Coordinates of C-alpha atoms in Angstrom, one line a residue:
Chain R
M1425 CA 170.1 116.1 150.5
A1426 CA 171.7 112.8 149.7
D1427 CA 171.6 111.9 153.4
F1428 CA 168.0 112.7 153.6
R1429 CA 167.2 110.5 150.6
K1430 CA 169.2 107.7 152.0
L1431 CA 167.4 108.1 155.4
R1432 CA 164.0 108.1 153.7
K1433 CA 164.9 104.9 151.7
Q1434 CA 166.0 103.1 154.9
A1435 CA 163.0 104.3 156.8
S1436 CA 160.6 102.9 154.1
I1437 CA 162.5 99.6 154.1
Y1438 CA 162.3 99.2 157.8
G1439 CA 158.7 100.4 157.8
V1440 CA 157.7 97.6 155.5
A1441 CA 159.8 95.1 157.3
T1442 CA 158.3 96.1 160.6
F1443 CA 154.7 95.8 159.3
F1444 CA 155.2 92.3 158.0
T1445 CA 157.1 91.2 161.0
I1446 CA 154.1 92.3 163.2
F1447 CA 151.7 90.7 160.8
C1448 CA 153.4 87.4 160.9
A1449 CA 154.3 87.3 164.5
F1450 CA 151.0 88.4 165.9
P1451 CA 149.3 84.9 165.9
F1452 CA 152.3 83.6 167.8
Y1453 CA 152.0 86.5 170.3
W1454 CA 148.3 85.8 170.7
M1455 CA 149.0 82.1 171.3
L1456 CA 151.7 83.0 173.8
I1457 CA 149.6 85.4 175.9
T1458 CA 146.5 83.2 175.8
T1459 CA 148.5 80.2 177.0
F1460 CA 149.5 82.1 180.2
K1461 CA 146.2 84.0 180.8
R1462 CA 143.9 83.1 183.6
D1463 CA 140.4 82.1 182.4
S1464 CA 138.9 85.1 184.4
D1465 CA 141.2 87.4 182.5
L1466 CA 140.6 85.7 179.2
F1467 CA 136.8 85.8 179.3
N1468 CA 136.3 89.3 180.7
P1469 CA 135.2 91.5 177.8
T1470 CA 136.2 94.7 179.6
N1471 CA 139.9 93.7 179.8
D1472 CA 142.4 94.8 177.2
P1473 CA 142.8 91.6 175.1
F1474 CA 146.4 92.4 174.0
I1475 CA 148.1 92.2 177.3
L1476 CA 148.1 90.1 180.5
N1477 CA 145.7 91.8 182.9
A1478 CA 146.4 89.4 185.8
A1479 CA 149.3 87.4 187.0
P1480 CA 150.2 84.6 184.5
T1481 CA 149.3 81.0 185.2
L1482 CA 150.5 77.5 184.1
D1483 CA 147.0 76.0 184.5
H1484 CA 146.4 75.6 180.8
L1485 CA 149.7 73.8 180.2
R1486 CA 148.9 71.6 183.2
V1487 CA 145.5 70.6 181.7
L1488 CA 147.2 70.0 178.3
F1489 CA 149.9 67.8 179.6
F1490 CA 148.2 65.9 182.4
H1491 CA 144.5 65.8 181.4
T1492 CA 144.9 65.0 177.7
L1493 CA 147.2 62.6 175.8
F1494 CA 149.1 65.6 174.3
L1495 CA 152.6 64.0 174.7
R1496 CA 151.2 60.9 173.0
Y1497 CA 149.9 63.1 170.1
L1498 CA 153.3 64.7 169.8
L1499 CA 155.0 61.3 169.6
N1500 CA 152.4 60.0 167.1
T1501 CA 152.9 63.1 164.9
F1502 CA 156.6 62.8 165.0
V1503 CA 156.5 59.1 164.1
V1504 CA 154.1 59.7 161.2
G1505 CA 156.1 62.7 160.0
A1506 CA 159.4 60.8 160.1
A1507 CA 158.0 57.7 158.3
V1508 CA 156.3 59.9 155.7
V1509 CA 159.6 61.8 155.1
I1510 CA 161.5 58.5 154.6
I1511 CA 159.0 57.0 152.3
T1512 CA 158.7 60.3 150.3
L1513 CA 162.5 60.5 149.8
L1514 CA 162.8 56.8 148.8
V1515 CA 160.2 57.2 146.1
A1516 CA 160.5 60.9 145.0
V1517 CA 164.3 60.9 144.5
P1518 CA 164.5 58.1 142.0
A1519 CA 161.2 59.3 140.4
A1520 CA 162.4 62.8 139.9
Y1521 CA 165.8 61.8 138.8
S1522 CA 164.6 59.5 136.0
L1523 CA 162.0 62.0 134.9
T1524 CA 164.6 64.7 134.5
R1525 CA 167.3 62.7 133.0
W1526 CA 165.7 59.8 131.0
A1527 CA 162.1 60.6 130.2
G1528 CA 163.2 63.1 127.5
R1529 CA 160.5 65.5 126.4
W1530 CA 157.9 63.4 128.1
G1531 CA 159.5 64.0 131.5
E1532 CA 158.3 67.5 131.9
G1533 CA 154.7 66.6 131.0
L1534 CA 154.7 63.5 133.2
G1535 CA 156.1 65.6 136.1
I1536 CA 153.3 68.1 135.8
G1537 CA 150.8 65.3 135.5
I1538 CA 152.1 63.8 138.7
F1539 CA 152.0 67.2 140.4
L1540 CA 148.4 67.6 139.3
T1541 CA 147.3 64.6 141.4
Y1542 CA 148.5 66.6 144.4
L1543 CA 145.6 69.0 143.7
V1544 CA 142.8 66.4 144.0
P1545 CA 141.3 67.3 147.4
P1546 CA 141.4 64.9 150.3
T1547 CA 137.7 65.5 150.8
L1548 CA 137.1 63.5 147.5
L1549 CA 139.7 60.8 148.3
F1550 CA 139.2 59.9 151.9
I1551 CA 136.2 57.7 151.2
P1552 CA 137.9 55.4 148.6
L1553 CA 141.1 55.6 150.6
S1554 CA 139.3 54.3 153.7
R1555 CA 138.6 51.1 151.7
V1556 CA 142.3 50.8 151.0
V1557 CA 143.2 51.4 154.6
A1558 CA 140.7 48.8 155.7
F1559 CA 142.1 46.4 153.1
F1560 CA 145.5 46.7 154.7
G1561 CA 144.0 46.3 158.2
L1562 CA 145.3 49.7 159.3
T1563 CA 142.0 51.3 160.6
E1564 CA 142.4 53.1 163.9
S1565 CA 146.2 53.2 163.8
I1566 CA 148.8 55.7 162.7
G1567 CA 149.8 53.2 160.1
S1568 CA 146.8 54.4 158.0
L1569 CA 148.3 57.9 157.9
I1570 CA 151.8 56.6 157.1
L1571 CA 150.1 54.8 154.2
V1572 CA 148.0 57.7 153.0
Y1573 CA 150.1 60.8 153.5
P1574 CA 152.7 59.8 150.8
T1575 CA 149.9 60.0 148.3
F1576 CA 150.1 63.8 148.4
T1577 CA 153.8 64.3 149.6
I1578 CA 155.3 62.2 146.8
P1579 CA 153.7 64.0 143.9
F1580 CA 154.6 67.4 145.2
C1581 CA 158.1 66.5 146.2
T1582 CA 158.8 64.7 143.0
W1583 CA 158.0 67.8 141.1
L1584 CA 160.0 69.9 143.5
L1585 CA 163.1 67.7 143.2
M1586 CA 162.8 67.7 139.4
G1587 CA 163.5 71.4 139.5
F1588 CA 166.6 70.9 141.6
F1589 CA 168.0 68.0 139.5
K1590 CA 167.4 70.0 136.3
S1591 CA 169.7 72.7 137.7
I1592 CA 172.6 70.3 138.0
P1593 CA 174.6 70.4 134.7
P1594 CA 174.6 66.9 133.0
D1595 CA 178.3 67.4 132.4
I1596 CA 179.1 66.9 136.1
E1597 CA 177.2 63.6 136.1
E1598 CA 178.8 62.4 132.9
Q1599 CA 182.1 63.3 134.3
A1600 CA 181.4 61.0 137.3
L1601 CA 180.4 58.2 134.8
I1602 CA 183.8 58.6 133.1
D1603 CA 185.6 58.9 136.4
G1604 CA 184.6 55.3 137.1
Y1605 CA 181.1 55.4 138.7
S1606 CA 177.9 53.8 137.8
R1607 CA 174.6 55.8 137.3
L1608 CA 173.7 55.0 140.9
G1609 CA 177.2 55.9 142.1
A1610 CA 177.0 59.2 140.3
L1611 CA 173.6 59.9 141.8
V1612 CA 174.8 59.2 145.4
K1613 CA 178.2 60.9 145.1
V1614 CA 177.5 63.9 143.0
V1615 CA 173.8 64.6 142.3
L1616 CA 172.5 64.2 145.9
P1617 CA 175.2 66.2 147.6
L1618 CA 174.6 69.0 145.0
S1619 CA 170.8 68.9 145.6
I1620 CA 171.1 69.0 149.4
S1621 CA 169.0 72.1 149.7
G1622 CA 166.3 70.4 147.6
L1623 CA 166.4 67.3 149.8
L1624 CA 166.1 69.4 152.9
T1625 CA 163.2 71.3 151.4
V1626 CA 161.5 68.0 150.8
V1627 CA 162.2 66.9 154.4
V1628 CA 160.7 70.0 155.8
F1629 CA 157.8 70.1 153.4
A1630 CA 156.8 66.4 153.8
F1631 CA 157.1 66.8 157.6
T1632 CA 155.0 69.9 157.9
L1633 CA 152.4 68.7 155.4
S1634 CA 151.9 65.5 157.4
M1635 CA 152.0 67.4 160.6
Q1636 CA 149.1 69.8 159.7
E1637 CA 147.0 67.3 157.8
F1638 CA 143.5 67.1 159.3
I1639 CA 140.9 65.4 157.1
Y1640 CA 142.5 61.9 156.7
A1641 CA 143.5 61.8 160.3
L1642 CA 139.9 62.7 161.4
A1643 CA 138.4 60.2 159.1
F1644 CA 140.6 57.2 159.9
I1645 CA 141.4 57.6 163.6
S1646 CA 139.0 58.0 166.5
V1647 CA 141.0 56.2 169.2
S1648 CA 142.6 58.8 171.5
A1649 CA 146.0 57.0 171.8
Q1650 CA 146.5 56.9 168.0
K1651 CA 145.6 60.6 167.3
T1652 CA 148.1 63.1 166.0
V1653 CA 148.3 66.7 167.3
S1654 CA 146.3 68.1 164.5
I1655 CA 143.2 66.1 165.4
G1656 CA 143.9 65.2 169.0
V1657 CA 143.9 68.8 170.2
P1658 CA 140.7 70.0 168.6
T1659 CA 138.7 66.8 169.2
E1660 CA 139.8 66.6 172.9
L1661 CA 139.7 70.3 173.8
V1662 CA 136.6 71.4 172.0
R1663 CA 133.6 69.8 173.7
G1664 CA 130.4 70.6 171.9
D1665 CA 130.4 74.4 171.8
V1666 CA 132.8 74.8 174.6
F1667 CA 136.2 75.9 173.4
R1668 CA 139.0 75.5 175.9
W1669 CA 141.0 78.4 174.5
G1670 CA 143.8 78.3 177.1
P1671 CA 144.9 74.7 176.5
L1672 CA 144.1 75.0 172.8
M1673 CA 146.5 77.9 172.4
A1674 CA 149.1 76.2 174.6
A1675 CA 148.9 73.1 172.4
A1676 CA 149.4 75.2 169.2
L1677 CA 152.3 77.0 170.8
V1678 CA 154.1 73.8 172.0
A1679 CA 153.6 72.1 168.6
S1680 CA 154.9 75.0 166.6
I1681 CA 158.1 75.3 168.5
P1682 CA 159.9 72.3 167.0
V1683 CA 158.8 73.3 163.6
A1684 CA 160.1 76.9 164.1
I1685 CA 163.4 75.5 165.3
L1686 CA 163.7 73.1 162.4
Y1687 CA 163.1 75.9 159.9
T1688 CA 165.5 78.3 161.5
F1689 CA 168.2 75.7 161.8
F1690 CA 168.1 74.8 158.1
L1691 CA 167.4 78.3 156.7
D1692 CA 170.9 79.0 155.6
R1693 CA 171.0 75.6 153.8
F1694 CA 168.1 76.6 151.7
I1695 CA 170.0 79.6 150.4
A1696 CA 171.1 78.5 147.0
G1697 CA 174.3 79.4 145.2
F1698 CA 175.5 75.9 146.1
T1699 CA 176.3 74.8 142.5
M1700 CA 178.1 78.1 141.7
G1701 CA 181.5 77.6 140.2
A1702 CA 180.8 74.2 138.9
I1703 CA 181.1 75.2 135.3
K1704 CA 182.9 77.9 133.3
Chain A
M176 CA 198.3 53.2 126.2
A177 CA 195.8 52.1 123.7
L178 CA 194.7 52.7 120.1
V179 CA 191.2 53.8 119.3
R180 CA 189.7 52.4 116.1
I181 CA 186.3 53.4 114.8
T182 CA 184.6 51.6 111.9
G183 CA 181.5 52.7 110.1
L184 CA 180.3 54.7 113.1
T185 CA 176.9 56.4 112.6
K186 CA 174.7 58.2 115.0
Y187 CA 171.1 59.3 114.4
F188 CA 169.3 61.8 116.6
N189 CA 165.7 61.1 115.6
D190 CA 165.9 61.7 111.8
H191 CA 169.1 63.8 111.9
K192 CA 172.3 62.0 111.0
A193 CA 174.8 63.6 113.4
V194 CA 177.7 61.3 112.6
D195 CA 177.7 59.6 109.2
N196 CA 179.6 56.4 108.6
I197 CA 183.0 57.5 110.1
S198 CA 186.0 55.2 110.2
L199 CA 189.3 56.2 111.6
A200 CA 192.1 55.0 113.8
T201 CA 194.6 56.7 116.1
R202 CA 198.2 55.9 116.2
E203 CA 200.2 55.1 119.4
G204 CA 200.5 58.2 121.6
E205 CA 199.1 60.4 118.9
F206 CA 197.5 63.8 119.4
L207 CA 194.5 63.6 117.0
V208 CA 192.4 66.7 116.5
L209 CA 188.8 66.5 115.4
L210 CA 188.2 69.9 113.7
G211 CA 185.0 71.2 112.2
P212 CA 182.4 73.9 112.6
S213 CA 179.8 73.7 115.4
G214 CA 177.2 71.0 114.7
C215 CA 179.5 69.0 112.5
G216 CA 179.3 65.9 114.8
K217 CA 182.7 66.1 116.3
T218 CA 181.5 66.2 119.9
T219 CA 179.0 63.4 119.2
L220 CA 181.8 61.3 117.8
L221 CA 183.9 62.0 120.9
R222 CA 181.0 61.2 123.2
M223 CA 180.5 57.8 121.4
I224 CA 184.2 57.0 122.0
A225 CA 183.6 57.9 125.7
G226 CA 180.5 55.8 126.0
L227 CA 178.2 58.7 126.8
E228 CA 176.3 58.2 123.5
K229 CA 175.3 54.9 122.0
P230 CA 176.2 54.5 118.3
S231 CA 173.3 53.8 115.9
S232 CA 175.6 51.5 114.0
G233 CA 179.3 50.8 113.7
E234 CA 182.0 49.8 116.1
V235 CA 184.3 51.5 118.6
V236 CA 187.4 49.6 119.5
I237 CA 189.7 50.7 122.3
G238 CA 192.9 48.8 123.0
G239 CA 191.7 45.9 120.8
R240 CA 188.4 45.5 122.6
V241 CA 185.0 46.3 121.2
V242 CA 183.5 48.7 123.7
N243 CA 180.1 49.5 122.1
D244 CA 178.1 48.0 124.9
L245 CA 180.4 48.9 127.8
P246 CA 179.6 51.8 130.1
P247 CA 182.2 54.7 130.3
R248 CA 183.6 53.5 133.6
V249 CA 185.1 50.3 132.3
R250 CA 186.6 51.9 129.1
N251 CA 189.6 53.3 131.0
I252 CA 189.3 56.7 129.4
A253 CA 189.5 60.2 130.8
M254 CA 187.6 63.2 129.4
V255 CA 187.8 66.9 130.0
F256 CA 184.6 68.7 129.2
Q257 CA 184.3 72.2 127.8
S258 CA 182.8 73.3 131.0
Y259 CA 185.5 71.4 133.0
A260 CA 182.7 69.8 135.0
L261 CA 184.5 70.1 138.4
Y262 CA 182.5 68.8 141.3
P263 CA 181.5 72.1 143.0
H264 CA 180.9 70.5 146.4
M265 CA 184.4 69.0 146.6
T266 CA 187.8 70.5 147.2
V267 CA 190.4 70.4 144.5
F268 CA 192.0 67.5 146.3
K269 CA 188.7 65.6 146.4
N270 CA 188.1 66.4 142.8
I271 CA 191.4 65.0 141.6
S272 CA 191.2 62.0 143.8
F273 CA 187.6 61.2 142.8
P274 CA 188.5 58.8 140.0
L275 CA 191.0 57.0 142.2
R276 CA 188.4 56.6 145.0
A277 CA 186.2 54.9 142.4
L278 CA 189.0 52.3 142.0
K279 CA 189.0 51.8 145.8
M280 CA 192.7 52.6 146.0
E281 CA 194.5 52.8 149.3
K282 CA 194.6 56.2 151.0
E283 CA 198.4 56.6 150.9
K284 CA 198.5 55.7 147.2
I285 CA 195.8 58.2 146.5
N286 CA 197.7 61.0 148.3
E287 CA 200.8 60.1 146.4
K288 CA 199.1 60.2 143.0
V289 CA 197.2 63.4 143.7
E290 CA 200.4 65.1 144.7
W291 CA 202.1 63.9 141.6
A292 CA 199.3 65.2 139.4
A293 CA 199.0 68.5 141.3
Q294 CA 202.7 69.1 141.0
M295 CA 202.6 68.4 137.3
F296 CA 200.1 71.1 136.7
G297 CA 201.4 73.5 139.4
I298 CA 198.3 73.5 141.5
E299 CA 199.7 72.1 144.8
Q300 CA 198.8 75.2 146.7
L301 CA 195.1 75.0 145.6
L302 CA 194.3 71.5 146.9
N303 CA 192.1 72.7 149.7
R304 CA 190.1 75.2 147.7
K305 CA 186.7 74.7 146.2
P306 CA 186.2 75.1 142.4
R307 CA 184.3 78.4 142.8
E308 CA 187.4 80.0 144.4
L309 CA 189.5 79.3 141.3
S310 CA 190.2 81.3 138.2
G311 CA 189.3 79.9 134.7
G312 CA 192.9 78.8 134.1
E313 CA 193.2 77.1 137.5
R314 CA 189.9 75.2 136.9
Q315 CA 191.2 74.0 133.6
R316 CA 194.4 72.7 135.3
V317 CA 192.4 70.9 138.0
A318 CA 190.2 69.3 135.3
L319 CA 193.4 68.1 133.4
A320 CA 195.0 66.9 136.6
R321 CA 191.8 64.9 137.5
A322 CA 191.8 63.4 134.0
M323 CA 195.5 62.5 134.1
V324 CA 195.7 61.2 137.7
R325 CA 194.7 57.6 137.0
M326 CA 196.8 57.3 133.8
P327 CA 193.9 56.5 131.4
S328 CA 194.6 54.6 128.2
V329 CA 192.9 57.3 126.1
F330 CA 192.5 61.0 126.8
L331 CA 189.5 62.8 125.4
L332 CA 189.3 66.6 125.3
D333 CA 186.2 68.5 124.3
E334 CA 187.2 72.1 123.5
P335 CA 189.0 72.5 126.8
L336 CA 190.5 75.9 126.0
S337 CA 187.4 77.6 124.7
N338 CA 186.5 79.1 128.1
L339 CA 189.9 80.8 128.5
D340 CA 190.7 84.3 127.4
A341 CA 192.9 84.6 124.3
K342 CA 196.1 85.3 126.1
L343 CA 195.7 82.4 128.5
R344 CA 194.6 80.1 125.7
A345 CA 198.0 80.4 123.9
S346 CA 200.0 79.5 127.0
A347 CA 197.5 76.7 127.9
R348 CA 197.9 75.3 124.4
E349 CA 201.6 75.1 124.7
E350 CA 201.4 73.5 128.1
L351 CA 198.8 71.0 127.0
Q352 CA 201.1 69.9 124.2
Q353 CA 204.0 69.5 126.5
F354 CA 202.0 67.3 129.0
Q355 CA 200.8 65.2 126.2
R356 CA 204.2 64.6 124.8
Q357 CA 205.6 63.9 128.3
I358 CA 203.0 61.3 129.1
G359 CA 202.5 59.9 125.7
I360 CA 198.8 59.0 126.1
T361 CA 196.8 58.8 122.9
T362 CA 194.7 61.9 122.8
I363 CA 191.6 62.9 120.9
Y364 CA 190.9 66.6 121.0
V365 CA 187.8 68.3 119.7
T366 CA 187.9 71.9 118.5
H367 CA 186.3 74.3 116.1
D368 CA 189.4 76.6 116.2
Q369 CA 191.7 75.8 113.3
V370 CA 194.6 77.6 114.8
E371 CA 194.3 75.3 117.8
A372 CA 194.1 72.3 115.6
M373 CA 197.1 73.3 113.5
G374 CA 199.2 74.0 116.6
L375 CA 198.3 70.9 118.6
G376 CA 197.6 68.0 116.3
N377 CA 199.9 65.3 115.0
R378 CA 197.1 64.7 112.6
I379 CA 193.8 66.6 112.0
V380 CA 190.5 65.1 111.1
V381 CA 188.4 67.7 109.4
M382 CA 184.7 67.1 109.7
N383 CA 181.6 68.6 108.2
H384 CA 177.9 67.5 108.3
G385 CA 178.8 64.4 110.2
K386 CA 181.4 63.2 107.6
V387 CA 185.2 63.2 107.5
R388 CA 186.4 65.5 104.8
Q389 CA 190.1 64.9 105.3
I390 CA 192.6 63.2 107.7
G391 CA 196.1 64.4 107.5
T392 CA 199.0 66.2 109.2
P393 CA 198.5 70.0 109.7
W394 CA 200.8 70.5 106.7
E395 CA 198.7 68.3 104.5
V396 CA 195.4 69.7 105.5
Y397 CA 196.7 73.2 105.0
H398 CA 198.7 72.8 101.8
E399 CA 196.9 69.9 100.1
P400 CA 193.3 70.2 101.1
A401 CA 191.1 67.4 99.9
D402 CA 188.1 69.6 98.9
T403 CA 186.9 73.2 99.0
F404 CA 185.4 72.8 102.5
V405 CA 188.8 72.0 104.0
A406 CA 190.5 74.6 101.8
T407 CA 188.2 77.4 103.1
F408 CA 187.8 76.1 106.7
V409 CA 191.5 75.8 107.4
G410 CA 193.5 79.0 107.2
S411 CA 192.8 82.6 108.0
P412 CA 192.0 84.3 105.7
P413 CA 190.9 81.1 103.9
M414 CA 192.1 79.8 100.5
N415 CA 191.1 81.9 97.5
L416 CA 188.8 80.1 95.1
T417 CA 188.1 81.4 91.6
E418 CA 186.0 79.8 88.9
Q419 CA 187.5 78.9 85.6
G420 CA 185.4 76.7 83.4
D421 CA 184.5 73.5 85.1
V422 CA 187.1 73.9 87.8
L423 CA 187.7 76.0 90.9
V424 CA 191.2 77.3 91.1
G425 CA 192.4 77.7 94.7
F426 CA 195.5 79.3 96.1
R427 CA 196.5 80.5 99.6
P428 CA 196.7 84.3 100.2
E429 CA 200.4 84.0 101.0
S430 CA 201.2 82.4 97.7
F431 CA 199.3 85.1 95.8
L432 CA 202.0 87.8 95.4
P433 CA 203.1 90.4 92.9
L434 CA 205.1 89.2 89.9
E435 CA 208.2 90.9 91.1
V436 CA 208.1 89.1 94.5
N437 CA 207.3 85.6 93.1
Q438 CA 209.9 85.7 90.3
G439 CA 212.4 82.9 90.6
H440 CA 209.8 80.5 92.2
G441 CA 209.3 78.4 89.0
E442 CA 206.4 78.6 86.7
L443 CA 203.9 81.3 87.6
K444 CA 200.2 81.7 87.0
Q445 CA 199.3 85.3 86.4
F446 CA 196.3 87.4 87.5
E447 CA 195.3 91.0 87.0
F448 CA 194.6 92.2 90.6
E449 CA 192.7 95.3 91.3
V450 CA 193.5 96.3 94.9
S451 CA 190.6 97.8 96.9
L452 CA 191.9 97.7 100.5
V453 CA 195.2 97.3 102.3
E454 CA 195.0 96.2 105.9
D455 CA 198.2 96.5 107.9
L456 CA 198.1 94.0 110.8
G457 CA 201.4 95.2 112.2
G458 CA 203.4 92.2 111.0
D459 CA 201.6 90.9 108.0
R460 CA 199.7 93.0 105.4
L461 CA 196.4 91.8 104.0
I462 CA 195.6 93.0 100.5
Y463 CA 191.9 92.8 99.4
G464 CA 190.7 93.2 95.9
R465 CA 189.2 91.7 92.7
L466 CA 190.5 89.7 89.8
D467 CA 189.8 90.7 86.2
E468 CA 186.8 89.8 84.0
Q469 CA 188.4 86.5 83.0
F470 CA 187.9 85.3 86.6
G471 CA 184.5 86.9 86.9
R472 CA 185.8 89.8 89.0
Q473 CA 186.2 87.4 91.9
R474 CA 187.1 88.8 95.3
V475 CA 190.4 87.5 96.6
V476 CA 193.0 88.2 99.4
S477 CA 196.7 88.4 99.4
R478 CA 198.9 88.1 102.4
F479 CA 202.3 89.9 102.5
A480 CA 204.7 88.6 105.1
P481 CA 206.7 91.3 106.9
N482 CA 209.7 90.8 104.7
I483 CA 207.8 91.8 101.6
N484 CA 208.3 95.5 101.2
F485 CA 206.6 95.8 97.8
P486 CA 204.8 99.1 97.7
I487 CA 201.0 98.7 97.2
E488 CA 198.1 101.0 97.5
A489 CA 194.3 100.8 97.0
G490 CA 192.8 101.6 93.7
R491 CA 195.6 100.4 91.5
T492 CA 195.8 97.2 89.4
H493 CA 198.9 95.0 89.8
L494 CA 200.1 91.9 88.1
F495 CA 199.9 89.2 90.7
T496 CA 201.1 85.6 90.4
V497 CA 200.9 82.2 92.1
P498 CA 203.6 79.6 91.6
E499 CA 202.1 76.6 89.7
G500 CA 202.9 74.2 92.5
K501 CA 200.7 76.2 94.9
V502 CA 197.7 76.2 92.7
K503 CA 195.1 73.6 93.7
L504 CA 192.2 72.6 91.4
F505 CA 188.8 71.5 92.6
D506 CA 185.7 70.1 90.8
R507 CA 183.2 72.9 90.5
Q508 CA 180.2 70.6 91.2
T509 CA 181.5 68.4 94.0
G510 CA 184.2 70.6 95.4
V511 CA 186.6 67.6 95.4
R512 CA 190.3 68.1 94.6
I513 CA 191.4 67.3 91.0
E514 CA 194.9 66.2 90.6
K515 CA 195.9 67.6 87.2
N516 CA 197.6 70.7 85.9
I517 CA 196.1 74.1 85.3
P518 CA 193.9 74.1 82.2
A519 CA 195.0 76.2 79.3
G520 CA 194.5 79.9 79.9
E521 CA 196.9 82.8 79.9
P522 CA 200.4 81.9 79.1
D523 CA 202.3 81.3 82.3
G524 CA 204.8 83.9 83.3
R525 CA 208.4 82.7 83.4
D526 CA 211.5 84.4 84.6

């Protein structure tokens, strides 16, 4: 009886897990097979769409890499992402720290206020921001994106980091002050190492947000060589009503691989329990 | 080594006066205990000495230097928090060497000093562990070693024993006292536990509502309390207080004994004592009951040391006495001690 119950419990757990795994992995599977499908296979409505019906081909990847500026887009995306991550950290870390430790009971409200600006949609902001971009002479360059993306990464990441800083007991920081360090020294030597999972979350978040951003990139950049993946791929591979599904899917697949690796690599760092044993 | 002197120190939190015009000074190498109930301002006082809290008014002087506007790092003090505040991301070695690295000390010198401190607290074998792998007692030792390692001029401790279980606390208390004597650093120790205060302190500062009620040796605080707060806060069970006219008559449970036991101890003040409960604690016996009408049937406690074999049982009334010298009188309105003899009442029993 007990064995049966145990078995049933396990079966239901694995059943649910299997369902969600398939649910999440299916888009990637679709991207994968479409990337390697011949056009004749892809556009034949009598074929089974879930499998490869003909021998795989590298044609779509060839189009992507040699007939578009895809590598350039990847590079632009990476440069923008890295710059945005650095700017975000430089601003959000001190902002979140002072809001949690010094702003007192205003801190929480201010933090939420800052977070709310994140919710203003880019569709409202891109017109006024285009004036700002023009003012700095950054039109038609990735510089415009490096300028604009922090406007939504900083509010969100500040709010996110506030939660992490709040979880660090003030005792530990005060101990560092007594042990001979300045506020800044305590921040660098004690607070930042203890919020490493928060910092990594910020890095991944800011990077993915700027990687997937579409509206600003579309509004500010029309020169091919300055495009990022998120606008380069759809603007160059969708011509009128012709969707080049093979190269489109290949682009999506290639662009998602580094992100997947990044997430997997840092996953265990996200798992908290890092500050355990600090007190008591 | 340094002296700490505080003059007129006051701290407001918004409208609340947490510390109210406190002045006191430590003596060289002294173990000074700040004792009081929670919320009495003792921790705030300690934090102002450490520089973690800015005084609203008054002066803090450490080693002859006014430190009011100096940050904690230049005050050359060490502090152990109630939570120990070990750095969870560092090994025990890194934790202990942390204050030394702030001084930019040479590596070899750091190793030498950490070894010395670790040896003193018997934690050499733990140097490579992380705080989360340590027991409560071990964490406390690491925190003490970290505080001691750079030989501060003043040592501040904020209830460092309160997270230990009762058994460990007693041994830790003894060790702490030994270390302090050995090193001779002026120490200010905050606690709400009067047993700890009595056992550790050279002198005790009893505080309540942000004010100092009494400063004195453990003996003075226990036997010559300055007011009713000190009388009832120190000692367990606390001093008995009974109303008699305009004064409160106070006496310790262990001086409140049957006539037969107290005979031969000079002049005695007598009370009719109706026993309601006898509690045998193994060693001592606690006798609970009420005084007669003359004292408003006030509840009082008597404590029999193990060598007192006087037979006593609940429900009976006995003639109890207190030697005159052990009777303390307090003003009924203010609770302040009155230094005069017992007012006329029942004739005193003599032998």
